[in-house]
Short mmCIF file of N, CA and C in Angstrom, two decimals:
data_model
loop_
_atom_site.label_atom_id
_atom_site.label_comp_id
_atom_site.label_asym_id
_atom_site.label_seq_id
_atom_site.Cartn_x
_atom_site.Cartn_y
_atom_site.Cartn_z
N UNK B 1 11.89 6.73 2.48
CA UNK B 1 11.50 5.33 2.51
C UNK B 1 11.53 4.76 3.92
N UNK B 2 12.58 5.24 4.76
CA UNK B 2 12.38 4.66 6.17
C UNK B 2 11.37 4.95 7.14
N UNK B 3 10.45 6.38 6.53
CA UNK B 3 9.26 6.50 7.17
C UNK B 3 8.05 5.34 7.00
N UNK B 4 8.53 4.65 5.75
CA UNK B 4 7.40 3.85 5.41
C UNK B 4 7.68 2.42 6.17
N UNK B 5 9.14 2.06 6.37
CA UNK B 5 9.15 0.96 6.83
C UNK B 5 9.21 1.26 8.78
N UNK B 6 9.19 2.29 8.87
CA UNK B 6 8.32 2.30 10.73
C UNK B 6 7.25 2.41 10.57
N UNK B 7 6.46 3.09 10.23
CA UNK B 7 5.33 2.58 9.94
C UNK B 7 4.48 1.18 9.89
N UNK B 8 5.43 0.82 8.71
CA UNK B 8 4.75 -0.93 9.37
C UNK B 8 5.43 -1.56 10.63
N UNK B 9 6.56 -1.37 10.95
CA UNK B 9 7.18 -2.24 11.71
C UNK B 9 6.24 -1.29 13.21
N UNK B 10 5.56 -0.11 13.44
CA UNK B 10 4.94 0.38 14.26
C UNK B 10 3.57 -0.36 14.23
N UNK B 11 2.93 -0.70 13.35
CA UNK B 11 1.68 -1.43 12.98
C UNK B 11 2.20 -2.60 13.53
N UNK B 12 2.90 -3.11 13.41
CA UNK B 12 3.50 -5.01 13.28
C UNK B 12 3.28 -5.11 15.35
N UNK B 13 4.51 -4.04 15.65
CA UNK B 13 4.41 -3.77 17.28
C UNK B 13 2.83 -3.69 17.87
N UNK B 14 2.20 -2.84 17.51
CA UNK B 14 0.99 -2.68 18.33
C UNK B 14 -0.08 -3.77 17.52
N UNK B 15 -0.18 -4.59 16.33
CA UNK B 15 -0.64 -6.01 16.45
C UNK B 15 -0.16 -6.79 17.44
N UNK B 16 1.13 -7.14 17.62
CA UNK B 16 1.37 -8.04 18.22
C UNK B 16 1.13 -7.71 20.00
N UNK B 17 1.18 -6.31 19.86
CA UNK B 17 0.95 -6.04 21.71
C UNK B 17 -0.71 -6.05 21.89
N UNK B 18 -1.47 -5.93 21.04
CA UNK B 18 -3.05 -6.08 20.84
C UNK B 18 -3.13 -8.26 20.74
N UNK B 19 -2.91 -8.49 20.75
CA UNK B 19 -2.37 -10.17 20.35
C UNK B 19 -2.89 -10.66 18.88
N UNK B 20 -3.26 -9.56 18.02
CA UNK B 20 -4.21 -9.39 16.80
C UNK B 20 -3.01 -10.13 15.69
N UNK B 21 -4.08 -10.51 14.77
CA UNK B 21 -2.94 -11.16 13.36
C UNK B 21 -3.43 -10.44 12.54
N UNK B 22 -2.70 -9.35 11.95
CA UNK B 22 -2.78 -8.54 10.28
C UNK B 22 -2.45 -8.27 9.71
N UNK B 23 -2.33 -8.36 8.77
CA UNK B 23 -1.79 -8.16 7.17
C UNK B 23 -1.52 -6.82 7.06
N UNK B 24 -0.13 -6.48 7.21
CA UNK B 24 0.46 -5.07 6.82
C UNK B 24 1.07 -4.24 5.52
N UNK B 25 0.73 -4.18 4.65
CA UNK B 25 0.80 -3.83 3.29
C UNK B 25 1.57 -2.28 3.39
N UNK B 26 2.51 -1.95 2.77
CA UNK B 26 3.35 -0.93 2.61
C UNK B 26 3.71 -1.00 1.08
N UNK B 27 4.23 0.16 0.96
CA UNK B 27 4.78 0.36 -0.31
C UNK B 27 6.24 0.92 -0.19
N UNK B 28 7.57 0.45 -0.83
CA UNK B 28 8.63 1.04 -0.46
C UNK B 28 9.20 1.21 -2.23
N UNK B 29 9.10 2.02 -2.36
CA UNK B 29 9.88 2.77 -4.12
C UNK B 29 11.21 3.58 -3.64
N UNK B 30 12.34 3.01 -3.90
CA UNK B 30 13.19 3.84 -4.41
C UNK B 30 13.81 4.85 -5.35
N UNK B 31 13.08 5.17 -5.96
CA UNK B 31 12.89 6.23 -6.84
C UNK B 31 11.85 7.38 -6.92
N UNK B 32 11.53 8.27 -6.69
CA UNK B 32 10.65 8.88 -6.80
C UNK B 32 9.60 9.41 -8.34
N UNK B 33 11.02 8.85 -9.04
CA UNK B 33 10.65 9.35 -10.76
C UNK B 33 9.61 8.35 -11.06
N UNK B 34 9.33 6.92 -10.63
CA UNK B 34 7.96 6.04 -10.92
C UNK B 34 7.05 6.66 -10.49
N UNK B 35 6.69 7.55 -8.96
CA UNK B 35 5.72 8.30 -9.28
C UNK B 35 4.72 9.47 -10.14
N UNK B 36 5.91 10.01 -10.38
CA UNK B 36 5.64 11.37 -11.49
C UNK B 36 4.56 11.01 -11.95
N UNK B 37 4.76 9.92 -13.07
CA UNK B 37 3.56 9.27 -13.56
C UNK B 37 2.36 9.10 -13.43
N UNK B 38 2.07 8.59 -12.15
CA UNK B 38 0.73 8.53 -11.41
C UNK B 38 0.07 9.61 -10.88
N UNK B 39 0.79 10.62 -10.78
CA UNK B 39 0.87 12.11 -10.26
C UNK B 39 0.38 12.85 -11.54
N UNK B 40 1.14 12.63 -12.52
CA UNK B 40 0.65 13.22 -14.14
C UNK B 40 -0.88 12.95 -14.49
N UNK B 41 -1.09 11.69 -14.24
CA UNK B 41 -2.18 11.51 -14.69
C UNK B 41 -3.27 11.73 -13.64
N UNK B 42 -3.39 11.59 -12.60
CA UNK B 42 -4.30 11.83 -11.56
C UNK B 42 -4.66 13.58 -11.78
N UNK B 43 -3.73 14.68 -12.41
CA UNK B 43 -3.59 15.90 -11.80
C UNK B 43 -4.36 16.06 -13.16
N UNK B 44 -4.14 15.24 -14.32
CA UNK B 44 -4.86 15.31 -15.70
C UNK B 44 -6.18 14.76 -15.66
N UNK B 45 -6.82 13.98 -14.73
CA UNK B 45 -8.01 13.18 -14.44
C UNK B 45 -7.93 12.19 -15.60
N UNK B 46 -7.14 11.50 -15.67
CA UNK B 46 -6.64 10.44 -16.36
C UNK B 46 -7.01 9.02 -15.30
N UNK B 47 -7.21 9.13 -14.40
CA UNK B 47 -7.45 7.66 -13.84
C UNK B 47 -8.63 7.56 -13.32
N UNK B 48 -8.45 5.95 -13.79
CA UNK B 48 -9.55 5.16 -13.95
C UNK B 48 -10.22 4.44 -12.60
N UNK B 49 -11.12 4.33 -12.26
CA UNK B 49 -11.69 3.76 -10.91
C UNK B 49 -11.26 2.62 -11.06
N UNK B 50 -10.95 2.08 -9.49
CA UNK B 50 -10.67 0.82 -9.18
C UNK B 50 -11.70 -0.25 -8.40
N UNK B 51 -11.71 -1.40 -9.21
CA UNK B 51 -12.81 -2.24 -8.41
C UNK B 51 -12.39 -2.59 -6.89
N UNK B 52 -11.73 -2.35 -5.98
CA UNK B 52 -11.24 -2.66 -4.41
C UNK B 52 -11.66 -4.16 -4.54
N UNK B 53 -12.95 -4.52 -4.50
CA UNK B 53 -13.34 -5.56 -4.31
C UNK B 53 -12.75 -6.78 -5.02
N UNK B 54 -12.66 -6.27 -6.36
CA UNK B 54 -12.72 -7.83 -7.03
C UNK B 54 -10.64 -7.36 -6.82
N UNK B 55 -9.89 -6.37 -6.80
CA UNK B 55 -8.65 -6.31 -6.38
C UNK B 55 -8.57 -6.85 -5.00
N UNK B 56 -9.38 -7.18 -3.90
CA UNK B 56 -9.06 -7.95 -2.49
C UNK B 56 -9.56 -9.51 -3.14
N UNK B 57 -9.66 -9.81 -4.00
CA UNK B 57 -10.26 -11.06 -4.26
C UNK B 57 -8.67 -11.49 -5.07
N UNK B 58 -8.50 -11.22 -5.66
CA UNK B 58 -7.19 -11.02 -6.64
C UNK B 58 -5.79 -11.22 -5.39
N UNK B 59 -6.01 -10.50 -4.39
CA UNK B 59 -4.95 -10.54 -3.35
C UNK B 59 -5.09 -11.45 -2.74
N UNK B 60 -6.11 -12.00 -2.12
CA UNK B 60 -6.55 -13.30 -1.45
C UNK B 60 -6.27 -14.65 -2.53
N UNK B 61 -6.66 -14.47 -4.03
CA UNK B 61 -6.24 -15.78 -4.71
C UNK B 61 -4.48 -15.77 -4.37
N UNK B 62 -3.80 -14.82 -4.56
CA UNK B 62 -2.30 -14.66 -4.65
C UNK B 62 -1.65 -15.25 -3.35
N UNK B 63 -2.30 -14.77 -2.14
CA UNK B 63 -2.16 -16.14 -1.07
C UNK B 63 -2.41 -16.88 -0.65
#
């Protein structure tokens, strides 16, 4: 998990040394067993396409 949070905090650094403003989105799970799941079904072709679009519209109403 601490790879994920340098990661952003590496993104956050080189926005702010670029003088840029952006939205840094990470994912931090403490468990690894919530993935299995998504892993099960992806390896089964169980998942379903995602609209991106109308999901960045969905993220933008939320802020």
């Amino acid at each position: 998990s601490s790879h994920a949070i340098l990661a952003a905090i590496n993104e956050a650094k080189d926005a702010q040394a670029k003088g840029e403003d952006r939205t840094i989105l990470f994912n931090l799970s403490g468990h690894g067993h919530f993935d299995l799941a998504a892993y099960a079904a992806y390896n089964a072709g169980e998942l379903k396409d995602f609209d991106f679009a109308a999901g960045a519209t969905l993220c933008d109403d939320a802020l």
